[in-house]
Amino acid sequence: MGIQHIQSLELLFHKVAKLHSNTVHSLLSGKDVYPGQPPLLRALAERDGQSQKELAETMQITPATLTVMLGRMEKTGLVERKPDVTDQRISRVYITAKGHQGLLGVNETMQLMEETCFAMFTTEEKIIFRRLLLQMYDNLNHADFKHLVD
């Protein structure tokens, strides 16, 4: 059974999202940038020298997750951590020249993905699709699933 025969919107959405994610990961792997890292590079490009606490809040991840991510990114030379000049307890994160190059690669990859994904879409279809995705996001963001988990 081919993808055209899938009736469930949820399953089709999942398959498209997974294919998109796997393709992006594959394209970025040669640039030393891995899943989860592009938002951090963008955040630092917008405001370099953020504290680890600020970055974790910006990215909506736990400080422990950020610490692991920063360790990997330091090893590949994308970022560097330095103590704050006024408070040695605070670690500030800076994007390196290699990090800026990685971000250029990310931006090029995302541009290619957008062009590829929406190649056969009209401007109107893109506007409608964006509106529908925003509605899905809003639906999920406001859904109350707590009673189903307990």
CSV table of N, CA and C in Angstrom, one decimal:
chain,number,residue,atom,x,y,z
A,1,MET,N,0.8,-1.2,0.0
A,1,MET,CA,0.0,0.0,0.0
A,1,MET,C,0.9,1.2,0.0
A,2,GLY,N,0.7,2.2,-1.0
A,2,GLY,CA,1.5,3.4,-1.1
A,2,GLY,C,0.9,4.5,-0.1
A,3,ILE,N,1.7,5.5,-0.1
A,3,ILE,CA,1.4,6.7,0.8
A,3,ILE,C,0.0,7.3,0.4
A,4,GLN,N,-0.3,7.3,-0.9
A,4,GLN,CA,-1.5,7.8,-1.4
A,4,GLN,C,-2.8,7.1,-0.8
A,5,HIS,N,-2.6,5.9,-0.4
A,5,HIS,CA,-3.8,5.1,0.1
A,5,HIS,C,-4.0,5.3,1.6
A,6,ILE,N,-3.2,6.0,2.3
A,6,ILE,CA,-3.4,6.2,3.7
A,6,ILE,C,-4.6,7.1,4.0
A,7,GLN,N,-5.5,6.6,4.7
A,7,GLN,CA,-6.8,7.4,5.0
A,7,GLN,C,-6.6,8.3,6.2
A,8,SER,N,-5.9,7.8,7.2
A,8,SER,CA,-5.8,8.6,8.5
A,8,SER,C,-4.9,9.8,8.3
A,9,LEU,N,-5.5,11.0,8.6
A,9,LEU,CA,-4.7,12.2,8.5
A,9,LEU,C,-3.5,12.2,9.5
A,10,GLU,N,-3.8,11.6,10.7
A,10,GLU,CA,-2.8,11.5,11.7
A,10,GLU,C,-1.6,10.7,11.2
A,11,LEU,N,-1.8,9.6,10.6
A,11,LEU,CA,-0.8,8.7,10.1
A,11,LEU,C,0.0,9.4,9.0
A,12,LEU,N,-0.7,10.0,8.1
A,12,LEU,CA,-0.1,10.7,7.0
A,12,LEU,C,0.8,11.9,7.5
A,13,PHE,N,0.2,12.7,8.5
A,13,PHE,CA,1.0,13.8,9.1
A,13,PHE,C,2.3,13.2,9.7
A,14,HIS,N,2.1,12.1,10.4
A,14,HIS,CA,3.3,11.5,11.1
A,14,HIS,C,4.3,11.1,10.1
A,15,LYS,N,3.9,10.5,9.0
A,15,LYS,CA,4.9,10.0,8.0
A,15,LYS,C,5.6,11.2,7.3
A,16,VAL,N,4.8,12.2,7.0
A,16,VAL,CA,5.4,13.4,6.4
A,16,VAL,C,6.4,14.1,7.3
A,17,ALA,N,6.0,14.2,8.6
A,17,ALA,CA,6.9,14.8,9.6
A,17,ALA,C,8.2,14.0,9.8
A,18,LYS,N,8.0,12.7,9.8
A,18,LYS,CA,9.2,11.8,10.0
A,18,LYS,C,10.1,11.9,8.8
A,19,LEU,N,9.6,11.9,7.6
A,19,LEU,CA,10.4,12.0,6.4
A,19,LEU,C,11.1,13.3,6.4
A,20,HIS,N,10.4,14.4,6.7
A,20,HIS,CA,11.0,15.7,6.8
A,20,HIS,C,12.2,15.7,7.8
A,21,SER,N,11.9,15.2,9.0
A,21,SER,CA,12.9,15.2,10.0
A,21,SER,C,14.2,14.4,9.6
A,22,ASN,N,13.9,13.2,9.1
A,22,ASN,CA,15.0,12.4,8.6
A,22,ASN,C,15.9,13.0,7.5
A,23,THR,N,15.2,13.7,6.6
A,23,THR,CA,15.9,14.3,5.5
A,23,THR,C,16.7,15.5,6.0
A,24,VAL,N,16.1,16.3,6.9
A,24,VAL,CA,16.9,17.4,7.5
A,24,VAL,C,18.1,16.9,8.2
A,25,HIS,N,17.9,15.9,9.0
A,25,HIS,CA,19.0,15.3,9.8
A,25,HIS,C,20.1,14.8,8.8
A,26,SER,N,19.7,14.1,7.8
A,26,SER,CA,20.7,13.6,6.8
A,26,SER,C,21.5,14.8,6.1
A,27,LEU,N,20.8,15.8,5.8
A,27,LEU,CA,21.4,17.0,5.1
A,27,LEU,C,22.3,17.7,6.0
A,28,LEU,N,22.0,17.8,7.3
A,28,LEU,CA,22.8,18.6,8.3
A,28,LEU,C,24.0,17.8,8.8
A,29,SER,N,23.9,16.5,8.8
A,29,SER,CA,25.0,15.7,9.4
A,29,SER,C,26.3,15.9,8.8
A,30,GLY,N,26.5,16.3,7.6
A,30,GLY,CA,27.8,16.7,7.0
A,30,GLY,C,28.2,18.1,7.4
A,31,LYS,N,27.4,18.8,8.2
A,31,LYS,CA,27.8,20.1,8.6
A,31,LYS,C,28.1,20.2,10.1
A,32,ASP,N,28.2,19.1,10.7
A,32,ASP,CA,28.5,19.0,12.2
A,32,ASP,C,27.4,19.6,13.0
A,33,VAL,N,26.2,19.7,12.5
A,33,VAL,CA,25.0,20.2,13.2
A,33,VAL,C,24.0,19.1,13.3
A,34,TYR,N,23.5,18.8,14.5
A,34,TYR,CA,22.6,17.7,14.7
A,34,TYR,C,21.3,18.1,15.3
A,35,PRO,N,20.3,17.2,15.2
A,35,PRO,CA,18.9,17.6,15.7
A,35,PRO,C,18.9,18.3,17.1
A,36,GLY,N,18.2,19.4,17.2
A,36,GLY,CA,18.1,20.1,18.5
A,36,GLY,C,19.1,21.3,18.5
A,37,GLN,N,20.1,21.2,17.7
A,37,GLN,CA,21.2,22.3,17.8
A,37,GLN,C,20.8,23.5,17.0
A,38,PRO,N,20.1,23.5,15.8
A,38,PRO,CA,19.8,24.7,15.1
A,38,PRO,C,19.1,25.8,16.0
A,39,PRO,N,18.1,25.4,16.8
A,39,PRO,CA,17.5,26.5,17.6
A,39,PRO,C,18.5,27.2,18.5
A,40,LEU,N,19.5,26.4,19.1
A,40,LEU,CA,20.5,27.0,20.0
A,40,LEU,C,21.4,27.9,19.2
A,41,LEU,N,21.8,27.5,18.0
A,41,LEU,CA,22.6,28.4,17.2
A,41,LEU,C,21.9,29.6,16.8
A,42,ARG,N,20.6,29.5,16.5
A,42,ARG,CA,19.8,30.7,16.1
A,42,ARG,C,19.7,31.7,17.3
A,43,ALA,N,19.5,31.1,18.5
A,43,ALA,CA,19.3,31.9,19.7
A,43,ALA,C,20.6,32.7,20.0
A,44,LEU,N,21.8,32.0,19.8
A,44,LEU,CA,23.1,32.7,20.1
A,44,LEU,C,23.4,33.7,19.0
A,45,ALA,N,23.0,33.4,17.7
A,45,ALA,CA,23.2,34.4,16.7
A,45,ALA,C,22.4,35.7,16.9
A,46,GLU,N,21.2,35.5,17.5
A,46,GLU,CA,20.4,36.7,17.8
A,46,GLU,C,20.9,37.4,19.0
A,47,ARG,N,21.4,36.7,20.0
A,47,ARG,CA,21.9,37.3,21.3
A,47,ARG,C,23.0,36.4,21.8
A,48,ASP,N,24.2,36.7,21.4
A,48,ASP,CA,25.4,35.9,21.9
A,48,ASP,C,25.7,36.2,23.3
A,49,GLY,N,26.3,35.2,24.0
A,49,GLY,CA,26.7,35.4,25.4
A,49,GLY,C,25.6,35.2,26.4
A,50,GLN,N,24.5,34.5,26.1
A,50,GLN,CA,23.5,34.2,27.0
A,50,GLN,C,24.0,33.3,28.1
A,51,SER,N,23.4,33.4,29.3
A,51,SER,CA,23.7,32.4,30.3
A,51,SER,C,23.1,31.1,29.9
A,52,GLN,N,23.6,30.0,30.5
A,52,GLN,CA,23.0,28.7,30.3
A,52,GLN,C,21.5,28.7,30.7
A,53,LYS,N,21.2,29.3,31.8
A,53,LYS,CA,19.8,29.4,32.3
A,53,LYS,C,18.9,30.1,31.3
A,54,GLU,N,19.4,31.2,30.8
A,54,GLU,CA,18.6,32.0,29.8
A,54,GLU,C,18.4,31.1,28.5
A,55,LEU,N,19.4,30.4,28.1
A,55,LEU,CA,19.3,29.6,26.9
A,55,LEU,C,18.3,28.5,27.1
A,56,ALA,N,18.3,27.8,28.3
A,56,ALA,CA,17.4,26.7,28.6
A,56,ALA,C,16.0,27.3,28.6
A,57,GLU,N,15.8,28.4,29.1
A,57,GLU,CA,14.4,29.0,29.2
A,57,GLU,C,14.0,29.4,27.7
A,58,THR,N,14.9,30.0,27.0
A,58,THR,CA,14.5,30.4,25.6
A,58,THR,C,14.1,29.2,24.8
A,59,MET,N,14.9,28.1,24.9
A,59,MET,CA,14.6,26.9,24.1
A,59,MET,C,13.6,26.0,24.7
A,60,GLN,N,13.1,26.3,25.9
A,60,GLN,CA,12.1,25.5,26.7
A,60,GLN,C,12.6,24.0,26.9
A,61,ILE,N,13.9,23.9,27.3
A,61,ILE,CA,14.4,22.6,27.7
A,61,ILE,C,15.0,22.7,29.1
A,62,THR,N,15.3,21.5,29.6
A,62,THR,CA,15.8,21.5,31.0
A,62,THR,C,17.3,21.9,30.9
A,63,PRO,N,17.8,22.5,32.0
A,63,PRO,CA,19.2,22.8,32.1
A,63,PRO,C,20.1,21.6,31.9
A,64,ALA,N,19.7,20.5,32.4
A,64,ALA,CA,20.5,19.3,32.2
A,64,ALA,C,20.6,18.9,30.7
A,65,THR,N,19.5,19.0,30.0
A,65,THR,CA,19.5,18.7,28.5
A,65,THR,C,20.4,19.7,27.8
A,66,LEU,N,20.3,21.0,28.2
A,66,LEU,CA,21.2,22.0,27.6
A,66,LEU,C,22.6,21.7,27.8
A,67,THR,N,23.0,21.3,29.1
A,67,THR,CA,24.4,21.0,29.4
A,67,THR,C,25.0,19.9,28.5
A,68,VAL,N,24.2,18.9,28.3
A,68,VAL,CA,24.6,17.8,27.4
A,68,VAL,C,24.8,18.3,26.0
A,69,MET,N,23.8,19.1,25.5
A,69,MET,CA,23.9,19.6,24.2
A,69,MET,C,25.1,20.5,24.0
A,70,LEU,N,25.3,21.4,25.0
A,70,LEU,CA,26.5,22.3,24.9
A,70,LEU,C,27.8,21.5,24.9
A,71,GLY,N,27.9,20.4,25.7
A,71,GLY,CA,29.1,19.6,25.7
A,71,GLY,C,29.4,19.1,24.3
A,72,ARG,N,28.4,18.6,23.6
A,72,ARG,CA,28.6,18.0,22.3
A,72,ARG,C,29.0,19.1,21.3
A,73,MET,N,28.3,20.3,21.5
A,73,MET,CA,28.6,21.4,20.5
A,73,MET,C,30.0,22.0,20.8
A,74,GLU,N,30.4,22.0,22.0
A,74,GLU,CA,31.8,22.4,22.3
A,74,GLU,C,32.8,21.5,21.6
A,75,LYS,N,32.6,20.2,21.7
A,75,LYS,CA,33.5,19.2,21.1
A,75,LYS,C,33.6,19.4,19.6
A,76,THR,N,32.5,19.8,19.0
A,76,THR,CA,32.6,20.0,17.5
A,76,THR,C,33.0,21.4,17.2
A,77,GLY,N,33.2,22.3,18.2
A,77,GLY,CA,33.6,23.6,17.9
A,77,GLY,C,32.6,24.6,17.5
A,78,LEU,N,31.3,24.3,17.8
A,78,LEU,CA,30.2,25.2,17.4
A,78,LEU,C,30.0,26.4,18.4
A,79,VAL,N,30.2,26.1,19.6
A,79,VAL,CA,30.0,27.0,20.7
A,79,VAL,C,31.2,27.0,21.7
A,80,GLU,N,31.3,28.0,22.5
A,80,GLU,CA,32.2,27.9,23.6
A,80,GLU,C,31.5,28.5,24.9
A,81,ARG,N,31.9,28.0,26.0
A,81,ARG,CA,31.4,28.6,27.3
A,81,ARG,C,32.5,29.3,28.0
A,82,LYS,N,32.1,30.4,28.6
A,82,LYS,CA,33.1,31.2,29.4
A,82,LYS,C,32.4,31.7,30.6
A,83,PRO,N,33.2,31.8,31.7
A,83,PRO,CA,32.6,32.4,32.9
A,83,PRO,C,32.2,33.8,32.8
A,84,ASP,N,31.1,34.2,33.4
A,84,ASP,CA,30.7,35.6,33.4
A,84,ASP,C,31.7,36.5,34.1
A,85,VAL,N,32.0,37.6,33.5
A,85,VAL,CA,33.1,38.5,34.0
A,85,VAL,C,32.8,39.0,35.4
A,86,THR,N,31.5,39.2,35.8
A,86,THR,CA,31.2,39.7,37.1
A,86,THR,C,30.7,38.7,38.1
A,87,ASP,N,30.3,37.5,37.6
A,87,ASP,CA,29.8,36.4,38.5
A,87,ASP,C,30.3,35.1,38.0
A,88,GLN,N,31.4,34.6,38.6
A,88,GLN,CA,32.0,33.4,38.1
A,88,GLN,C,31.1,32.1,38.2
A,89,ARG,N,30.0,32.2,38.9
A,89,ARG,CA,29.1,31.1,39.0
A,89,ARG,C,28.3,30.9,37.7
A,90,ILE,N,28.2,32.0,36.9
A,90,ILE,CA,27.4,32.0,35.7
A,90,ILE,C,28.3,31.7,34.5
A,91,SER,N,27.8,30.7,33.7
A,91,SER,CA,28.5,30.4,32.5
A,91,SER,C,27.8,31.0,31.3
A,92,ARG,N,28.5,31.7,30.5
A,92,ARG,CA,27.9,32.3,29.3
A,92,ARG,C,28.3,31.5,28.1
A,93,VAL,N,27.4,31.5,27.1
A,93,VAL,CA,27.6,30.7,25.9
A,93,VAL,C,27.8,31.6,24.7
A,94,TYR,N,28.8,31.3,23.9
A,94,TYR,CA,29.1,32.1,22.7
A,94,TYR,C,29.2,31.2,21.5
A,95,ILE,N,28.6,31.7,20.4
A,95,ILE,CA,28.7,31.0,19.1
A,95,ILE,C,30.1,31.3,18.5
A,96,THR,N,30.7,30.3,17.9
A,96,THR,CA,32.1,30.4,17.4
A,96,THR,C,32.0,30.7,15.9
A,97,ALA,N,33.1,30.9,15.2
A,97,ALA,CA,33.1,31.1,13.8
A,97,ALA,C,32.5,29.9,13.1
A,98,LYS,N,32.9,28.7,13.6
A,98,LYS,CA,32.4,27.4,13.0
A,98,LYS,C,30.9,27.3,13.3
A,99,GLY,N,30.5,27.8,14.4
A,99,GLY,CA,29.0,27.8,14.7
A,99,GLY,C,28.3,28.7,13.7
A,100,HIS,N,28.8,29.9,13.4
A,100,HIS,CA,28.2,30.7,12.4
A,100,HIS,C,28.1,30.0,11.0
A,101,GLN,N,29.2,29.3,10.7
A,101,GLN,CA,29.2,28.6,9.4
A,101,GLN,C,28.2,27.5,9.4
A,102,GLY,N,28.1,26.8,10.6
A,102,GLY,CA,27.1,25.8,10.8
A,102,GLY,C,25.7,26.3,10.6
A,103,LEU,N,25.4,27.5,11.2
A,103,LEU,CA,24.1,28.2,11.0
A,103,LEU,C,23.8,28.5,9.6
A,104,LEU,N,24.8,29.0,8.8
A,104,LEU,CA,24.6,29.2,7.4
A,104,LEU,C,24.2,27.9,6.7
A,105,GLY,N,24.8,26.8,7.1
A,105,GLY,CA,24.4,25.5,6.5
A,105,GLY,C,23.0,25.1,6.9
A,106,VAL,N,22.6,25.4,8.1
A,106,VAL,CA,21.3,25.1,8.6
A,106,VAL,C,20.3,26.0,7.8
A,107,ASN,N,20.6,27.3,7.6
A,107,ASN,CA,19.7,28.1,6.9
A,107,ASN,C,19.5,27.7,5.4
A,108,GLU,N,20.6,27.3,4.8
A,108,GLU,CA,20.6,26.8,3.4
A,108,GLU,C,19.8,25.5,3.3
A,109,THR,N,20.0,24.6,4.3
A,109,THR,CA,19.2,23.4,4.3
A,109,THR,C,17.7,23.6,4.5
A,110,MET,N,17.4,24.5,5.4
A,110,MET,CA,16.0,24.8,5.7
A,110,MET,C,15.3,25.5,4.4
A,111,GLN,N,16.1,26.3,3.8
A,111,GLN,CA,15.6,26.9,2.5
A,111,GLN,C,15.3,25.9,1.5
A,112,LEU,N,16.3,25.0,1.3
A,112,LEU,CA,16.1,23.9,0.3
A,112,LEU,C,14.9,23.0,0.7
A,113,MET,N,14.7,22.7,2.0
A,113,MET,CA,13.6,21.9,2.4
A,113,MET,C,12.3,22.6,2.1
A,114,GLU,N,12.2,23.9,2.4
A,114,GLU,CA,11.0,24.6,2.2
A,114,GLU,C,10.7,24.7,0.7
A,115,GLU,N,11.7,24.9,-0.2
A,115,GLU,CA,11.5,24.9,-1.6
A,115,GLU,C,11.0,23.6,-2.1
A,116,THR,N,11.6,22.5,-1.6
A,116,THR,CA,11.2,21.2,-2.0
A,116,THR,C,9.8,20.8,-1.5
A,117,CYS,N,9.5,21.0,-0.3
A,117,CYS,CA,8.2,20.7,0.3
A,117,CYS,C,7.1,21.4,-0.4
A,118,PHE,N,7.3,22.7,-0.7
A,118,PHE,CA,6.2,23.5,-1.2
A,118,PHE,C,6.3,23.8,-2.7
A,119,ALA,N,7.1,23.0,-3.4
A,119,ALA,CA,7.3,23.2,-4.9
A,119,ALA,C,6.1,23.3,-5.7
A,120,MET,N,5.1,22.5,-5.4
A,120,MET,CA,3.9,22.4,-6.2
A,120,MET,C,2.7,23.2,-5.6
A,121,PHE,N,3.0,24.0,-4.6
A,121,PHE,CA,1.9,24.7,-3.9
A,121,PHE,C,1.8,26.1,-4.5
A,122,THR,N,0.6,26.6,-4.6
A,122,THR,CA,0.4,28.0,-4.9
A,122,THR,C,0.6,28.8,-3.7
A,123,THR,N,0.7,30.1,-3.9
A,123,THR,CA,0.8,31.0,-2.7
A,123,THR,C,-0.4,30.9,-1.8
A,124,GLU,N,-1.6,30.8,-2.4
A,124,GLU,CA,-2.8,30.7,-1.6
A,124,GLU,C,-2.8,29.4,-0.8
A,125,GLU,N,-2.3,28.3,-1.4
A,125,GLU,CA,-2.3,27.0,-0.7
A,125,GLU,C,-1.3,27.1,0.5
A,126,LYS,N,-0.2,27.7,0.3
A,126,LYS,CA,0.8,27.9,1.4
A,126,LYS,C,0.2,28.7,2.5
A,127,ILE,N,-0.6,29.7,2.2
A,127,ILE,CA,-1.2,30.5,3.3
A,127,ILE,C,-2.2,29.7,4.0
A,128,ILE,N,-3.0,28.9,3.3
A,128,ILE,CA,-4.0,28.0,3.9
A,128,ILE,C,-3.3,27.0,4.8
A,129,PHE,N,-2.3,26.4,4.2
A,129,PHE,CA,-1.6,25.3,5.0
A,129,PHE,C,-1.0,25.9,6.3
A,130,ARG,N,-0.4,27.0,6.2
A,130,ARG,CA,0.1,27.7,7.4
A,130,ARG,C,-1.0,27.9,8.4
A,131,ARG,N,-2.1,28.4,8.0
A,131,ARG,CA,-3.2,28.7,8.9
A,131,ARG,C,-3.7,27.4,9.5
A,132,LEU,N,-3.7,26.3,8.7
A,132,LEU,CA,-4.2,25.0,9.3
A,132,LEU,C,-3.2,24.4,10.3
A,133,LEU,N,-1.9,24.6,10.0
A,133,LEU,CA,-0.9,24.1,11.0
A,133,LEU,C,-0.9,24.9,12.3
A,134,LEU,N,-1.1,26.2,12.1
A,134,LEU,CA,-1.3,27.1,13.3
A,134,LEU,C,-2.5,26.6,14.1
A,135,GLN,N,-3.6,26.3,13.5
A,135,GLN,CA,-4.8,25.8,14.2
A,135,GLN,C,-4.5,24.5,14.9
A,136,MET,N,-3.8,23.6,14.2
A,136,MET,CA,-3.4,22.3,14.8
A,136,MET,C,-2.6,22.6,16.1
A,137,TYR,N,-1.6,23.5,16.0
A,137,TYR,CA,-0.7,23.8,17.1
A,137,TYR,C,-1.6,24.3,18.2
A,138,ASP,N,-2.5,25.2,17.9
A,138,ASP,CA,-3.4,25.8,18.9
A,138,ASP,C,-4.2,24.8,19.6
A,139,ASN,N,-4.8,23.9,18.8
A,139,ASN,CA,-5.6,22.8,19.3
A,139,ASN,C,-4.9,21.9,20.3
A,140,LEU,N,-3.7,21.5,19.9
A,140,LEU,CA,-2.8,20.7,20.8
A,140,LEU,C,-2.4,21.5,22.0
A,141,ASN,N,-2.0,22.7,21.8
A,141,ASN,CA,-1.5,23.5,22.9
A,141,ASN,C,-2.6,23.8,24.0
A,142,HIS,N,-3.9,23.8,23.6
A,142,HIS,CA,-5.0,24.0,24.5
A,142,HIS,C,-5.7,22.8,24.9
A,143,ALA,N,-5.3,21.7,24.4
A,143,ALA,CA,-6.0,20.4,24.8
A,143,ALA,C,-5.7,20.0,26.2
A,144,ASP,N,-6.7,19.4,26.8
A,144,ASP,CA,-6.5,18.9,28.2
A,144,ASP,C,-6.5,17.4,28.2
A,145,PHE,N,-5.2,16.9,28.2
A,145,PHE,CA,-5.1,15.4,28.1
A,145,PHE,C,-4.8,14.8,29.5
A,146,LYS,N,-4.7,15.7,30.5
A,146,LYS,CA,-4.3,15.2,31.9
A,146,LYS,C,-5.2,14.1,32.4
A,147,HIS,N,-6.5,14.2,32.1
A,147,HIS,CA,-7.5,13.2,32.6
A,147,HIS,C,-7.3,11.8,31.9
A,148,LEU,N,-6.7,11.8,30.7
A,148,LEU,CA,-6.4,10.6,30.0
A,148,LEU,C,-5.2,9.9,30.4
A,149,VAL,N,-4.2,10.6,31.0
A,149,VAL,CA,-3.0,10.1,31.4
A,149,VAL,C,-3.1,9.4,32.8
A,150,ASP,N,-3.9,10.0,33.7
A,150,ASP,CA,-4.0,9.5,35.1
A,150,ASP,C,-4.6,8.2,35.2
